[in-house]
mmCIF file of C-alpha atoms in Angstrom:
data_model
loop_
_atom_site.group_PDB
_atom_site.id
_atom_site.type_symbol
_atom_site.label_atom_id
_atom_site.label_comp_id
_atom_site.label_asym_id
_atom_site.label_seq_id
_atom_site.Cartn_x
_atom_site.Cartn_y
_atom_site.Cartn_z
ATOM 1 C CA SER A 1 6.429 12.848 2.833
ATOM 2 C CA GLN A 2 3.186 14.480 3.851
ATOM 3 C CA GLN A 3 1.487 11.185 4.581
ATOM 4 C CA GLY A 4 0.256 10.051 7.930
ATOM 5 C CA GLU A 5 2.247 7.157 9.226
ATOM 6 C CA GLU A 6 0.680 4.514 11.417
ATOM 7 C CA ASP A 7 2.276 2.781 14.333
ATOM 8 C CA PRO A 8 2.616 -0.074 15.012
ATOM 9 C CA GLN A 9 2.851 -1.720 11.621
ATOM 10 C CA ALA A 10 1.291 -4.862 13.024
ATOM 11 C CA LEU A 11 -0.678 -5.633 16.168
ATOM 12 C CA SER A 12 -1.875 -9.016 17.439
ATOM 13 C CA ILE A 13 -4.263 -9.207 20.412
ATOM 14 C CA GLN A 14 -6.831 -11.539 21.914
ATOM 15 C CA GLU A 15 -10.528 -11.088 21.409
ATOM 16 C CA GLY A 16 -11.925 -8.828 24.100
ATOM 17 C CA GLU A 17 -8.787 -6.757 24.475
ATOM 18 C CA ASN A 18 -8.444 -3.118 23.396
ATOM 19 C CA ALA A 19 -6.426 -2.171 20.328
ATOM 20 C CA THR A 20 -4.712 1.178 19.974
ATOM 21 C CA MET A 21 -3.218 2.428 16.760
ATOM 22 C CA ASN A 22 -1.405 5.707 16.277
ATOM 23 C CA CYS A 23 -0.897 8.046 13.347
ATOM 24 C CA SER A 24 1.638 10.786 13.028
ATOM 25 C CA TYR A 25 1.819 13.394 10.300
ATOM 26 C CA LYS A 26 4.107 16.227 9.324
ATOM 27 C CA THR A 27 2.153 19.315 8.255
ATOM 28 C CA SER A 28 -0.966 21.163 9.324
ATOM 29 C CA ILE A 29 -4.232 19.472 8.452
ATOM 30 C CA ASN A 30 -7.929 20.365 8.186
ATOM 31 C CA ASN A 31 -9.201 16.838 8.589
ATOM 32 C CA LEU A 32 -7.939 13.390 9.508
ATOM 33 C CA GLN A 33 -9.765 10.183 8.675
ATOM 34 C CA TRP A 34 -9.477 6.582 9.711
ATOM 35 C CA TYR A 35 -10.320 3.721 7.347
ATOM 36 C CA ARG A 36 -10.464 -0.064 7.623
ATOM 37 C CA GLN A 37 -9.524 -2.472 4.838
ATOM 38 C CA ASN A 38 -10.250 -6.153 4.967
ATOM 39 C CA SER A 39 -7.938 -8.294 3.000
ATOM 40 C CA GLY A 40 -8.512 -7.975 -0.726
ATOM 41 C CA ARG A 41 -11.324 -5.449 -0.327
ATOM 42 C CA GLY A 42 -11.859 -1.709 -0.634
ATOM 43 C CA LEU A 43 -11.602 0.743 2.224
ATOM 44 C CA VAL A 44 -14.416 1.502 4.610
ATOM 45 C CA HIS A 45 -14.637 4.912 6.192
ATOM 46 C CA LEU A 46 -14.643 4.788 10.031
ATOM 47 C CA ILE A 47 -14.368 8.328 11.404
ATOM 48 C CA LEU A 48 -13.495 11.831 10.216
ATOM 49 C CA ILE A 49 -12.121 14.228 12.808
ATOM 50 C CA ARG A 50 -11.580 17.922 12.069
ATOM 51 C CA SER A 51 -8.586 19.918 13.237
ATOM 52 C CA ASN A 52 -10.677 21.775 15.810
ATOM 53 C CA GLU A 53 -11.907 18.564 17.395
ATOM 54 C CA ARG A 54 -10.047 16.563 20.021
ATOM 55 C CA GLU A 55 -12.049 13.370 20.269
ATOM 56 C CA LYS A 56 -14.788 11.503 18.498
ATOM 57 C CA HIS A 57 -16.667 8.330 19.272
ATOM 58 C CA SER A 58 -18.470 5.844 17.068
ATOM 59 C CA GLY A 59 -19.661 2.644 18.735
ATOM 60 C CA ARG A 60 -16.524 0.785 19.970
ATOM 61 C CA LEU A 61 -14.231 3.261 18.195
ATOM 62 C CA ARG A 62 -12.672 6.267 19.796
ATOM 63 C CA VAL A 63 -10.433 8.656 17.863
ATOM 64 C CA THR A 64 -8.315 11.408 19.414
ATOM 65 C CA LEU A 65 -6.412 14.182 17.674
ATOM 66 C CA ASP A 66 -3.559 16.199 19.103
ATOM 67 C CA THR A 67 -2.637 18.891 16.583
ATOM 68 C CA SER A 68 0.207 20.182 18.750
ATOM 69 C CA LYS A 69 1.888 16.758 18.463
ATOM 70 C CA LYS A 70 0.596 16.160 14.962
ATOM 71 C CA SER A 71 -0.772 12.802 15.989
ATOM 72 C CA SER A 72 -3.981 10.845 16.212
ATOM 73 C CA SER A 73 -4.958 7.570 17.815
ATOM 74 C CA LEU A 74 -7.670 5.018 17.050
ATOM 75 C CA LEU A 75 -8.895 2.879 19.930
ATOM 76 C CA ILE A 76 -10.997 -0.157 19.332
ATOM 77 C CA THR A 77 -12.512 -1.420 22.612
ATOM 78 C CA ALA A 78 -13.577 -4.997 23.334
ATOM 79 C CA SER A 79 -12.096 -6.214 20.039
ATOM 80 C CA ARG A 80 -13.690 -8.995 18.025
ATOM 81 C CA ALA A 81 -12.214 -11.434 15.512
ATOM 82 C CA ALA A 82 -14.195 -9.521 12.839
ATOM 83 C CA ASP A 83 -12.056 -6.410 13.587
ATOM 84 C CA THR A 84 -9.100 -8.165 11.960
ATOM 85 C CA ALA A 85 -8.093 -5.850 9.155
ATOM 86 C CA SER A 86 -5.671 -3.150 8.151
ATOM 87 C CA TYR A 87 -6.331 0.299 9.486
ATOM 88 C CA PHE A 88 -5.215 3.453 7.711
ATOM 89 C CA CYS A 89 -5.154 7.108 8.638
ATOM 90 C CA ALA A 90 -5.475 9.721 5.951
ATOM 91 C CA THR A 91 -4.667 13.451 6.157
ATOM 92 C CA ASP A 92 -5.702 16.238 3.845
ATOM 93 C CA VAL A 93 -2.797 18.640 4.225
ATOM 94 C CA ASN A 94 -4.637 21.968 3.699
ATOM 95 C CA ASN A 95 -6.662 20.586 0.828
ATOM 96 C CA PHE A 96 -10.173 19.529 1.761
ATOM 97 C CA ASN A 97 -10.558 16.986 -0.999
ATOM 98 C CA LYS A 98 -7.166 15.276 -1.480
ATOM 99 C CA PHE A 99 -6.028 12.839 1.220
ATOM 100 C CA TYR A 100 -2.712 11.111 1.763
ATOM 101 C CA PHE A 101 -2.719 7.627 3.297
ATOM 102 C CA GLY A 102 -0.191 6.000 5.559
ATOM 103 C CA SER A 103 1.038 2.441 5.198
ATOM 104 C CA GLY A 104 -1.411 1.127 7.733
ATOM 105 C CA THR A 105 -1.523 -0.980 10.857
ATOM 106 C CA LYS A 106 -2.358 -4.614 10.320
ATOM 107 C CA LEU A 107 -4.511 -5.772 13.268
ATOM 108 C CA ASN A 108 -5.047 -9.415 14.028
ATOM 109 C CA VAL A 109 -7.612 -10.295 16.670
ATOM 110 C CA LYS A 110 -7.324 -13.871 17.780
ATOM 111 C CA PRO A 111 -10.465 -15.657 18.847
ATOM 112 C CA ASN B 1 -27.774 3.467 -3.765
ATOM 113 C CA ALA B 2 -25.161 1.141 -5.254
ATOM 114 C CA GLY B 3 -22.187 2.989 -3.893
ATOM 115 C CA VAL B 4 -19.001 3.456 -5.915
ATOM 116 C CA MET B 5 -18.857 0.851 -8.712
ATOM 117 C CA GLN B 6 -15.553 -0.180 -10.231
ATOM 118 C CA ASN B 7 -15.038 -2.559 -13.084
ATOM 119 C CA PRO B 8 -13.573 -4.878 -13.904
ATOM 120 C CA ARG B 9 -12.715 -6.315 -10.472
ATOM 121 C CA HIS B 10 -9.763 -8.198 -11.980
ATOM 122 C CA LEU B 11 -7.884 -7.375 -15.149
ATOM 123 C CA VAL B 12 -5.027 -9.262 -16.708
ATOM 124 C CA ARG B 13 -2.967 -7.573 -19.465
ATOM 125 C CA ARG B 14 0.154 -8.554 -21.273
ATOM 126 C CA ARG B 15 3.072 -6.170 -21.294
ATOM 127 C CA GLY B 16 2.552 -3.464 -23.911
ATOM 128 C CA GLN B 17 -1.260 -3.676 -23.916
ATOM 129 C CA GLU B 18 -3.612 -0.981 -22.634
ATOM 130 C CA ALA B 19 -5.622 -1.168 -19.460
ATOM 131 C CA ARG B 20 -8.862 0.774 -18.974
ATOM 132 C CA LEU B 21 -10.320 0.953 -15.511
ATOM 133 C CA ARG B 22 -13.816 2.336 -14.899
ATOM 134 C CA CYS B 23 -15.365 4.005 -11.910
ATOM 135 C CA SER B 24 -18.959 5.162 -11.450
ATOM 136 C CA PRO B 25 -19.182 7.410 -8.395
ATOM 137 C CA MET B 26 -21.865 7.255 -5.773
ATOM 138 C CA LYS B 27 -25.086 9.013 -6.785
ATOM 139 C CA GLY B 28 -24.849 12.666 -5.901
ATOM 140 C CA HIS B 29 -21.067 12.657 -5.752
ATOM 141 C CA SER B 30 -19.275 14.879 -8.209
ATOM 142 C CA HIS B 31 -15.690 14.378 -7.067
ATOM 143 C CA VAL B 32 -13.654 11.312 -8.030
ATOM 144 C CA TYR B 33 -10.244 10.231 -6.840
ATOM 145 C CA TRP B 34 -7.947 7.438 -8.003
ATOM 146 C CA TYR B 35 -5.453 5.702 -5.737
ATOM 147 C CA ARG B 36 -2.999 2.910 -6.360
ATOM 148 C CA GLN B 37 -2.112 0.313 -3.739
ATOM 149 C CA LEU B 38 0.857 -2.000 -4.047
ATOM 150 C CA PRO B 39 0.814 -5.227 -1.998
ATOM 151 C CA GLU B 40 1.284 -4.665 1.742
ATOM 152 C CA GLU B 41 1.380 -0.895 1.257
ATOM 153 C CA GLY B 42 -0.899 2.074 1.750
ATOM 154 C CA LEU B 43 -2.748 3.933 -0.945
ATOM 155 C CA LYS B 44 -0.902 6.362 -3.123
ATOM 156 C CA PHE B 45 -2.819 9.323 -4.469
ATOM 157 C CA MET B 46 -2.930 9.559 -8.292
ATOM 158 C CA VAL B 47 -5.493 11.973 -9.498
ATOM 159 C CA TYR B 48 -8.513 14.049 -8.378
ATOM 160 C CA LEU B 49 -11.245 14.882 -10.889
ATOM 161 C CA GLN B 50 -14.535 16.679 -11.127
ATOM 162 C CA LYS B 51 -16.887 16.434 -14.065
ATOM 163 C CA GLU B 52 -14.914 17.305 -17.185
ATOM 164 C CA ASN B 53 -11.987 18.702 -15.142
ATOM 165 C CA ILE B 54 -8.790 17.318 -13.792
ATOM 166 C CA ILE B 55 -8.271 19.164 -10.503
ATOM 167 C CA ASP B 56 -5.005 17.568 -9.323
ATOM 168 C CA GLU B 57 -2.920 15.001 -11.164
ATOM 169 C CA SER B 58 0.245 15.388 -9.109
ATOM 170 C CA GLY B 59 0.326 11.681 -8.308
ATOM 171 C CA MET B 60 0.005 10.448 -11.833
ATOM 172 C CA PRO B 61 3.117 9.162 -13.672
ATOM 173 C CA LYS B 62 3.939 11.638 -16.428
ATOM 174 C CA GLU B 63 3.822 9.037 -19.182
ATOM 175 C CA ARG B 64 1.366 6.274 -20.115
ATOM 176 C CA PHE B 65 -1.206 7.207 -17.482
ATOM 177 C CA SER B 66 -4.258 9.403 -18.101
ATOM 178 C CA ALA B 67 -7.614 9.936 -16.458
ATOM 179 C CA GLU B 68 -10.882 11.486 -17.385
ATOM 180 C CA PHE B 69 -14.332 12.092 -15.876
ATOM 181 C CA PRO B 70 -16.663 13.056 -18.743
ATOM 182 C CA LYS B 71 -19.961 14.843 -18.409
ATOM 183 C CA GLU B 72 -21.777 11.586 -19.005
ATOM 184 C CA GLY B 73 -20.509 8.167 -17.976
ATOM 185 C CA PRO B 74 -17.912 6.808 -15.616
ATOM 186 C CA SER B 75 -14.462 8.058 -14.792
ATOM 187 C CA ILE B 76 -11.769 6.210 -16.741
ATOM 188 C CA LEU B 77 -8.185 5.537 -15.661
ATOM 189 C CA ARG B 78 -6.178 4.553 -18.705
ATOM 190 C CA ILE B 79 -2.779 2.951 -18.693
ATOM 191 C CA GLN B 80 -1.072 2.568 -22.007
ATOM 192 C CA GLN B 81 1.692 0.094 -22.806
ATOM 193 C CA VAL B 82 1.482 -1.557 -19.416
ATOM 194 C CA VAL B 83 4.627 -2.864 -17.683
ATOM 195 C CA ARG B 84 4.949 -5.402 -14.845
ATOM 196 C CA GLY B 85 5.425 -2.548 -12.330
ATOM 197 C CA ASP B 86 1.865 -1.363 -13.073
ATOM 198 C CA SER B 87 0.509 -4.494 -11.350
ATOM 199 C CA ALA B 88 -1.421 -3.211 -8.360
ATOM 200 C CA ALA B 89 -4.898 -2.633 -6.986
ATOM 201 C CA TYR B 90 -6.414 0.589 -8.242
ATOM 202 C CA PHE B 91 -9.089 2.100 -6.105
ATOM 203 C CA CYS B 92 -11.562 4.834 -6.932
ATOM 204 C CA ALA B 93 -13.275 6.956 -4.363
ATOM 205 C CA SER B 94 -15.928 9.626 -4.588
ATOM 206 C CA SER B 95 -17.250 12.390 -2.419
ATOM 207 C CA PRO B 96 -19.752 15.223 -2.550
ATOM 208 C CA PRO B 97 -18.462 18.747 -2.689
ATOM 209 C CA GLY B 98 -17.257 19.745 0.748
ATOM 210 C CA LEU B 99 -16.573 16.159 1.836
ATOM 211 C CA GLY B 100 -19.006 16.374 4.818
ATOM 212 C CA THR B 101 -18.516 14.049 7.768
ATOM 213 C CA ASP B 102 -18.540 10.805 5.817
ATOM 214 C CA GLY B 103 -15.230 11.072 4.090
ATOM 215 C CA TYR B 104 -14.625 9.250 0.890
ATOM 216 C CA THR B 105 -16.685 6.305 -0.348
ATOM 217 C CA PHE B 106 -14.406 3.744 -1.912
ATOM 218 C CA GLY B 107 -15.085 1.196 -4.574
ATOM 219 C CA SER B 108 -13.877 -2.415 -4.263
ATOM 220 C CA GLY B 109 -10.984 -1.780 -6.572
ATOM 221 C CA THR B 110 -9.632 -3.226 -9.766
ATOM 222 C CA ARG B 111 -6.707 -5.573 -9.414
ATOM 223 C CA LEU B 112 -4.498 -5.226 -12.439
ATOM 224 C CA THR B 113 -2.059 -7.995 -13.190
ATOM 225 C CA VAL B 114 0.503 -7.478 -15.954
ATOM 226 C CA VAL B 115 1.969 -10.698 -17.304
#
């Protein structure tokens, strides 16, 4: 499979703690994206990181990319109950416009 | 800007009927993608279209499924003679050429239930 795969499959933390999710992929990429999906809803784009970038920040989100290890991580700092959702990474596999999604990490932030 | 509009939100079909799912991309976006999501799973790529062209349909089942994105009007995903296994959430996404830094914009999906 060329998909990114997230790890862990499920994560449960207390409000205020940091949450780290990982994504591994198999082939070279141009871009990697992270999305959030609330239950029963569509996906919301969080961050796009290009293969020549190592780290990007957006608010409480920090994404790293290690192309030598073919892996990425998403860190959510100071988590809130509203962060409860599934988080997916998506990789483009040498095609700028077609992305493959992993199975996601289901994050539960307990108030 | 209304974003990506999908309709209907929910669709119930009996086995053997046809399902037509519609997607209007975000204004200014000329690329449309369809994905299917089974419960508790990730999204599976189905097809990538530009206006009047199918660019990549490698994820589409060979039979019963078709997609179009006409010059005027929404993109349509059509499933003929639906079976129970077609029950899933179908998401449409759009992007401008070149993708930019904002990635895809997704619609809220159509949840198809085949009874």
